[in-house]
Short mmCIF file of C-alpha atoms in Angstrom, two decimals:
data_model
loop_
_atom_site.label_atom_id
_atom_site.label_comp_id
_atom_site.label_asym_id
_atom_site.label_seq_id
_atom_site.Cartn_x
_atom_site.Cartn_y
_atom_site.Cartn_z
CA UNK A 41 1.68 -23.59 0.36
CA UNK A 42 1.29 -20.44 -1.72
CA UNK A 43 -2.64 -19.76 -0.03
CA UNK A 44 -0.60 -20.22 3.25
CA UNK A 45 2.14 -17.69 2.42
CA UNK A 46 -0.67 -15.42 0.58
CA UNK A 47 -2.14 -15.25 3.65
CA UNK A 48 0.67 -14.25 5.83
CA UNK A 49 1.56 -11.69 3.16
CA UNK A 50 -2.02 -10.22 3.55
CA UNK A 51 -2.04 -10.46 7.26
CA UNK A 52 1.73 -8.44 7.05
CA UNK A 53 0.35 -5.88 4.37
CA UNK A 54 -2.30 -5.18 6.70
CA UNK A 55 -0.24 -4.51 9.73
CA UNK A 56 2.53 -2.48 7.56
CA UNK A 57 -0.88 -0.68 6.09
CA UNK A 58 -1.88 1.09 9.56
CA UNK A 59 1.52 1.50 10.34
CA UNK A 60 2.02 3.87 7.40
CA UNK A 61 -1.28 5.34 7.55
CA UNK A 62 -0.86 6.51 11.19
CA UNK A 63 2.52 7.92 10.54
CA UNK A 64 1.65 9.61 7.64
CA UNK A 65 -1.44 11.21 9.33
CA UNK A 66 0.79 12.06 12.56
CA UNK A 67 3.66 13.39 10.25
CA UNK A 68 0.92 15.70 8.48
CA UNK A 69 -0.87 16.98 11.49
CA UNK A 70 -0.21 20.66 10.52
CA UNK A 71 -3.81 21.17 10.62
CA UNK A 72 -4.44 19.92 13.91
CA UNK A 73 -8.04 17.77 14.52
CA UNK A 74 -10.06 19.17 17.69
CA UNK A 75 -8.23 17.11 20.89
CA UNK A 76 -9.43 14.67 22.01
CA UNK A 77 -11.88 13.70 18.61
CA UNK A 78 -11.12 10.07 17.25
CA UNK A 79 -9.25 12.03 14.29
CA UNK A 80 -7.11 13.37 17.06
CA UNK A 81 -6.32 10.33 18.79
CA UNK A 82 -5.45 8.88 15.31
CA UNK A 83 -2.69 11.43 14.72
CA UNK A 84 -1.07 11.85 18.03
CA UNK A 85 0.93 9.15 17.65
CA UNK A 86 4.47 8.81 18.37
CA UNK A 87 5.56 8.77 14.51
CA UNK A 88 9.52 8.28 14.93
CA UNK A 89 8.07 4.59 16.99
CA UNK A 90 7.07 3.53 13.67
CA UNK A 91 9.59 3.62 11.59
CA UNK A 92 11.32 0.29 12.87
CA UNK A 93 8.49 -1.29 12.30
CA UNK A 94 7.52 -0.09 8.71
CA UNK A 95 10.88 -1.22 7.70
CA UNK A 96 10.45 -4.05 9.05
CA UNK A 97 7.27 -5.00 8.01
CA UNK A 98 8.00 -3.95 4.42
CA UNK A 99 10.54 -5.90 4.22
CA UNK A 100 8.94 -8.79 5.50
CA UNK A 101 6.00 -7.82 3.16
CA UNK A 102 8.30 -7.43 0.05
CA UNK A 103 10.00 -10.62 0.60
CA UNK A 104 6.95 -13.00 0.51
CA UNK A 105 5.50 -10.98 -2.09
CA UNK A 106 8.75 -12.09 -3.88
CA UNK A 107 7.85 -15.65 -3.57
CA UNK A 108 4.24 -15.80 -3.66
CA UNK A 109 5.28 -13.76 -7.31
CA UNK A 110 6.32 -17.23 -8.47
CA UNK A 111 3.44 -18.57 -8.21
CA UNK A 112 1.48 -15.95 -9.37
CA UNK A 113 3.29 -16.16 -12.47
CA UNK A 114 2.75 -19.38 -13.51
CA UNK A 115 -0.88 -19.92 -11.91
CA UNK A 116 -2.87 -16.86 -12.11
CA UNK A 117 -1.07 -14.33 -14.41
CA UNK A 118 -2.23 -16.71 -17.77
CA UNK A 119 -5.55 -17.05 -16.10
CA UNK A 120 -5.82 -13.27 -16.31
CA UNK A 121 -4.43 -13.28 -19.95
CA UNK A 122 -6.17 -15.64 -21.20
CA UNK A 123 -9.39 -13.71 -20.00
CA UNK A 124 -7.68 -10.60 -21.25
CA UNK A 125 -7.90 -8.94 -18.00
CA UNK A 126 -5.28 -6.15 -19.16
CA UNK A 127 -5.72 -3.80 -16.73
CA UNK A 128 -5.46 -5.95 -13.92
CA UNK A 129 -1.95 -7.25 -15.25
CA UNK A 130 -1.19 -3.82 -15.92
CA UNK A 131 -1.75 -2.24 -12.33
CA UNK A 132 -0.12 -5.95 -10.64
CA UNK A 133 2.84 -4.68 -13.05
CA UNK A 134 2.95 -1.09 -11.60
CA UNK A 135 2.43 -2.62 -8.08
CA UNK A 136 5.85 -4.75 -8.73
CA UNK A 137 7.89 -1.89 -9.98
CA UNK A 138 6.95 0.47 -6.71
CA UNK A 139 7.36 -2.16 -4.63
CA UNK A 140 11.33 -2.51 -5.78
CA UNK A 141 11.35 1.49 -5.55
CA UNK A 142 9.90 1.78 -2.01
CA UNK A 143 11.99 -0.83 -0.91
CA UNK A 144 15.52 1.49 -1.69
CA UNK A 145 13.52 4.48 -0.23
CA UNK A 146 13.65 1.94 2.98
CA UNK A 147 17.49 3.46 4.14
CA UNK A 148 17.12 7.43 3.71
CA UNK A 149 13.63 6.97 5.24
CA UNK A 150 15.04 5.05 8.10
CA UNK A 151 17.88 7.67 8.58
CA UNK A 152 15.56 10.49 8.39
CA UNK A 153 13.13 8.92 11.36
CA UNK A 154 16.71 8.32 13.66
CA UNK A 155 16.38 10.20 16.54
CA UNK A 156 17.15 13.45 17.31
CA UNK A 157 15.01 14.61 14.33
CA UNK A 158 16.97 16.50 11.90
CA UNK A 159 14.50 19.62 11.40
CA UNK A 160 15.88 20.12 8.17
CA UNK A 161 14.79 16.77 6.83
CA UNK A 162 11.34 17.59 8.19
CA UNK A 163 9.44 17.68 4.70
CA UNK A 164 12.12 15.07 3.15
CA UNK A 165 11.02 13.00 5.81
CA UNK A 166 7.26 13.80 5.50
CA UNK A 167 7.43 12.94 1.67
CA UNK A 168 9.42 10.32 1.83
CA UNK A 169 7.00 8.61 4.57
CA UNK A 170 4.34 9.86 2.46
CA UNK A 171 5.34 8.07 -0.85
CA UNK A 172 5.86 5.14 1.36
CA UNK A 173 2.63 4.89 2.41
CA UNK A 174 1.05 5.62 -1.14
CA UNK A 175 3.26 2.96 -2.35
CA UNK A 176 1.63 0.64 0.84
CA UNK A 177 -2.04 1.41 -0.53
CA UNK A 178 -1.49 0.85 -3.97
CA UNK A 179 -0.49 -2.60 -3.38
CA UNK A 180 -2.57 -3.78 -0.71
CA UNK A 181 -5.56 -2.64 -3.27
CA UNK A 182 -4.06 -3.63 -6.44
CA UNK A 183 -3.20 -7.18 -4.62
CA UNK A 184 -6.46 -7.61 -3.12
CA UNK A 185 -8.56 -6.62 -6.34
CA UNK A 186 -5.72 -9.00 -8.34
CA UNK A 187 -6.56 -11.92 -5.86
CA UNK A 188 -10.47 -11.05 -6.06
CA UNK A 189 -10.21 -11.28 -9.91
CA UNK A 190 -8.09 -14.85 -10.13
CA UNK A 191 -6.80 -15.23 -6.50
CA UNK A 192 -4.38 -18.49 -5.71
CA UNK A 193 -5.82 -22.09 -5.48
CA UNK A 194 -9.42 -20.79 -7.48
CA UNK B 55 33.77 11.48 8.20
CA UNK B 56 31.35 10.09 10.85
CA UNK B 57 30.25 6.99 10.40
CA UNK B 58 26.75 8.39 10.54
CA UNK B 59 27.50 10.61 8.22
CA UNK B 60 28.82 8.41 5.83
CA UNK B 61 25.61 5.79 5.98
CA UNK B 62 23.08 8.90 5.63
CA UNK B 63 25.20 9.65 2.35
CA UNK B 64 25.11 6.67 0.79
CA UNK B 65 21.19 6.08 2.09
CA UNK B 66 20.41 9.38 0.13
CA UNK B 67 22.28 8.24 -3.04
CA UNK B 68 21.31 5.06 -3.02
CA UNK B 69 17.52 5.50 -3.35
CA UNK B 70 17.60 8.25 -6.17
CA UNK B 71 20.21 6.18 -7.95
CA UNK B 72 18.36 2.77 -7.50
CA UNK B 73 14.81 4.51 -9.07
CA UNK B 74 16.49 5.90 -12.00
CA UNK B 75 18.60 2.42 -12.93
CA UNK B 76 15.30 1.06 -12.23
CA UNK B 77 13.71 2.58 -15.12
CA UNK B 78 16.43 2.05 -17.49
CA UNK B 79 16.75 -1.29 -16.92
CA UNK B 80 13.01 -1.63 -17.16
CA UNK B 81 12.94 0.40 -20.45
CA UNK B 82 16.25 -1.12 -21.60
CA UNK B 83 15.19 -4.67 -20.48
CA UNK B 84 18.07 -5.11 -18.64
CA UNK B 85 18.01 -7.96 -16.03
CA UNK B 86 20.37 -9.19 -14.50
CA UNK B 87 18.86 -12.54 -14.68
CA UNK B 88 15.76 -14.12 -16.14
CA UNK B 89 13.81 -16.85 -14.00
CA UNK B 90 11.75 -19.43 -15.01
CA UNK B 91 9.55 -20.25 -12.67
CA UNK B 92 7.80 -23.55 -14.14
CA UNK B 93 11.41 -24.71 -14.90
CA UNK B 94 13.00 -23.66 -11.51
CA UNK B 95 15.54 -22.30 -13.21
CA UNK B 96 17.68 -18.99 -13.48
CA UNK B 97 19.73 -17.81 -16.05
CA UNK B 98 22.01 -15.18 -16.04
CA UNK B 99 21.14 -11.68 -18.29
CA UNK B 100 17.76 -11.47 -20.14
CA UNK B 101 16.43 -13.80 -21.94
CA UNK B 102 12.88 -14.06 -24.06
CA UNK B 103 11.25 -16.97 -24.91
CA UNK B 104 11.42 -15.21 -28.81
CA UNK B 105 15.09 -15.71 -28.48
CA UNK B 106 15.11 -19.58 -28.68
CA UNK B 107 11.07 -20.73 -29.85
CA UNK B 108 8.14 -19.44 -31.56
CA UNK B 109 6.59 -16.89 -28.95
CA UNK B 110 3.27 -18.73 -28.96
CA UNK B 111 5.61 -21.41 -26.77
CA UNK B 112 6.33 -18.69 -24.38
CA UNK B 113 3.69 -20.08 -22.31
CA UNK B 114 5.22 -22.99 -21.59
CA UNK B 115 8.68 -21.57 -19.79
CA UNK B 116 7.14 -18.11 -18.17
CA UNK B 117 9.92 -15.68 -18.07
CA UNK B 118 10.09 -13.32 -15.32
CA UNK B 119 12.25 -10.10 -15.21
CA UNK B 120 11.17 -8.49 -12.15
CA UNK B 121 13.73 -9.66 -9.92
CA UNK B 122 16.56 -8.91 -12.51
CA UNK B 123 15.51 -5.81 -13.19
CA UNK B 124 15.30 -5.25 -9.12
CA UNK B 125 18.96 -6.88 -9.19
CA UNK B 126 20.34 -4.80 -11.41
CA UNK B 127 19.04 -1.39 -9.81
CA UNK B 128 20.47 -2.52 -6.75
CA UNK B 129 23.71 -3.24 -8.08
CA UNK B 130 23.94 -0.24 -9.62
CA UNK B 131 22.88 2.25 -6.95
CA UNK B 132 25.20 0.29 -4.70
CA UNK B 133 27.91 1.58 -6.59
CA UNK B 134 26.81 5.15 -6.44
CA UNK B 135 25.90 4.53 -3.04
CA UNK B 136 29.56 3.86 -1.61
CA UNK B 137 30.65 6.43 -3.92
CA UNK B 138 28.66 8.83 -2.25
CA UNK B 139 29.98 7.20 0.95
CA UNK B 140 33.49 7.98 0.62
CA UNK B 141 33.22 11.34 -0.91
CA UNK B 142 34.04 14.29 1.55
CA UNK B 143 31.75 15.10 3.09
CA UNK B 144 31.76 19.07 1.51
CA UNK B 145 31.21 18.23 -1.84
CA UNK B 146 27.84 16.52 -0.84
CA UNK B 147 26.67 19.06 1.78
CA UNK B 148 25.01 21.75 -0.66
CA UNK B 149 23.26 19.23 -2.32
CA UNK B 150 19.58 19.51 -1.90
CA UNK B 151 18.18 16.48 0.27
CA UNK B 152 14.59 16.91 -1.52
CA UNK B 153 16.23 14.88 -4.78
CA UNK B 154 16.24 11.52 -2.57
CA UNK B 155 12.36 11.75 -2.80
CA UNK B 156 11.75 13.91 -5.72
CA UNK B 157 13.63 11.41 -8.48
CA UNK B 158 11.98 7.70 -7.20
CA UNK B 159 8.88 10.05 -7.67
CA UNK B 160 9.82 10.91 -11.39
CA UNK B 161 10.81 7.21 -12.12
CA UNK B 162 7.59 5.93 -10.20
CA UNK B 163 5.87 7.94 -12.97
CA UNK B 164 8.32 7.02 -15.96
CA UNK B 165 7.27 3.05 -14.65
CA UNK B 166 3.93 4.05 -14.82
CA UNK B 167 4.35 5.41 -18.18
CA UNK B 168 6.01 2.22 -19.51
CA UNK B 169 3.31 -0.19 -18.03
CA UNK B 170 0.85 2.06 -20.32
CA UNK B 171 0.79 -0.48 -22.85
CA UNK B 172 -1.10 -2.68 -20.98
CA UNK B 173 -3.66 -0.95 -20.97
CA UNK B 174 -3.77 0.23 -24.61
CA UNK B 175 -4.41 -3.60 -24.92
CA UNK B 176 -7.94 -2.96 -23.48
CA UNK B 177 -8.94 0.00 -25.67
#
């Protein structure tokens, strides 16, 4: 059950992952990449479309991280300490604590993406989306080096 | 006070207030609940293994805090959140709307500071 639901999470991180990249990049695109280049394509997106769904999928994401905790706590995390893996358990530890963060970022950054957009929320809403999607990198990375150390069911 | 109004308040008080009760209740080690995992069971406030056997048991009954901690913040910048809420709406307006992501920033570094000792295990 917990490889199962470790797997969905991953497959969710993943999806919330290019969400929040694109956006980011789209929101940033000050510095406009030559039309038409794959760069280009990658930030001429519609960012305020995204913004459902990054809720959404964090959500989602935060919620079976939540549960597939449990069983990181009893199966893997004395795996790691026993094989004094202390940085590991240290960035897992930083990973929990911007998870809880990000997730009561989720309602200003929703309001800030409603249309029409609110030009003076423009660099609120950029850093906001930005921190967002640091917060989305630094877990998917610190999960997937976490599970590459000890992962579920070794 | 519009309705949208009023949710955009308490959405910009909320997050600030949540990341700084965050920290303080990590620092403090205030959660609102412990679980036990192994035990499948949850008990109200925060509780250490320390508090009731010898901490080389602690293994046994693996205490987690995370989700108190999370409960806490969230009760806490609820409160602030509604406050916010029903204020007039001219006592918030001059306020500047950079704090909603310039504070979780702080505390995301205070957390970061506080998880240090983890890694002072490995020097």
């Amino acid at each position: 059950m917990a490889t199962i639901l470790l797997i969905i999470h991953g497959l969710v991180a993943v999806a919330l992952l290019g969400a929040a990249t694109h956006q980011t990049l789209a929101t940033w695109r000050h510095a406009r990449a030559r039309p038409g280049s794959f760069l280009g394509r990658f930030r001429a997106v519609p960012s305020a479309a995204f913004a459902d769904a990054i809720v959404l999928l964090y959500v989602l994401s935060a919620l079976l991280g939540a549960v597939v905790y449990l069983y990181f706590r009893v199966d893997v995390r004395p795996g790691l300490e026993r094989g004094a893996h202390w940085p590991a358990l240290g960035f897992f530890d930083i990973k929990e604590h911007f998870v809880s963060i990000g997730l009561a970022l989720l309602p200003a950054y929703w309001i800030c993406w409603q249309p029409p957009l609110v030009g003076a929320l423009a660099r609120t809403r950029a850093a906001l989306t930005t921190i967002l999607a640091c917060i989305v990198w630094w877990n998917f990375l610190v999960g997937h080096v976490v599970n590459n150390i000890k992962g579920l069911g070794s | 006070m519009t309705g949208s109004s009023a949710c955009r308040r308490f959405a910009f008080a909320f997050g600030p207030a949540f990341a700084v009760i965050y920290v303080i209740a990590l620092a403090r080690d205030l959660a609102l609940f412990t679980v036990y995992p192994s035990l499948g069971i949850v008990l109200a406030g925060t509780h250490h293994a320390r508090d009731t056997v010898s901490p080389s048991m602690g293994f046994l009954a693996p205490a987690m805090y995370w989700y108190g901690w999370t409960a806490t913040a969230a009760l806490g910048a609820l409160v602030f959140g509604l406050a916010a809420a029903i204020l007039p709406e001219r006592w918030t307006r001059r306020l500047w709307s950079g704090w909603v992501w310039v504070v979780p920033l702080g505390a995301m570094m205070a957390c970061v500071y506080l998880t240090l000792p983890w890694f002072r295990l490995y020097l």
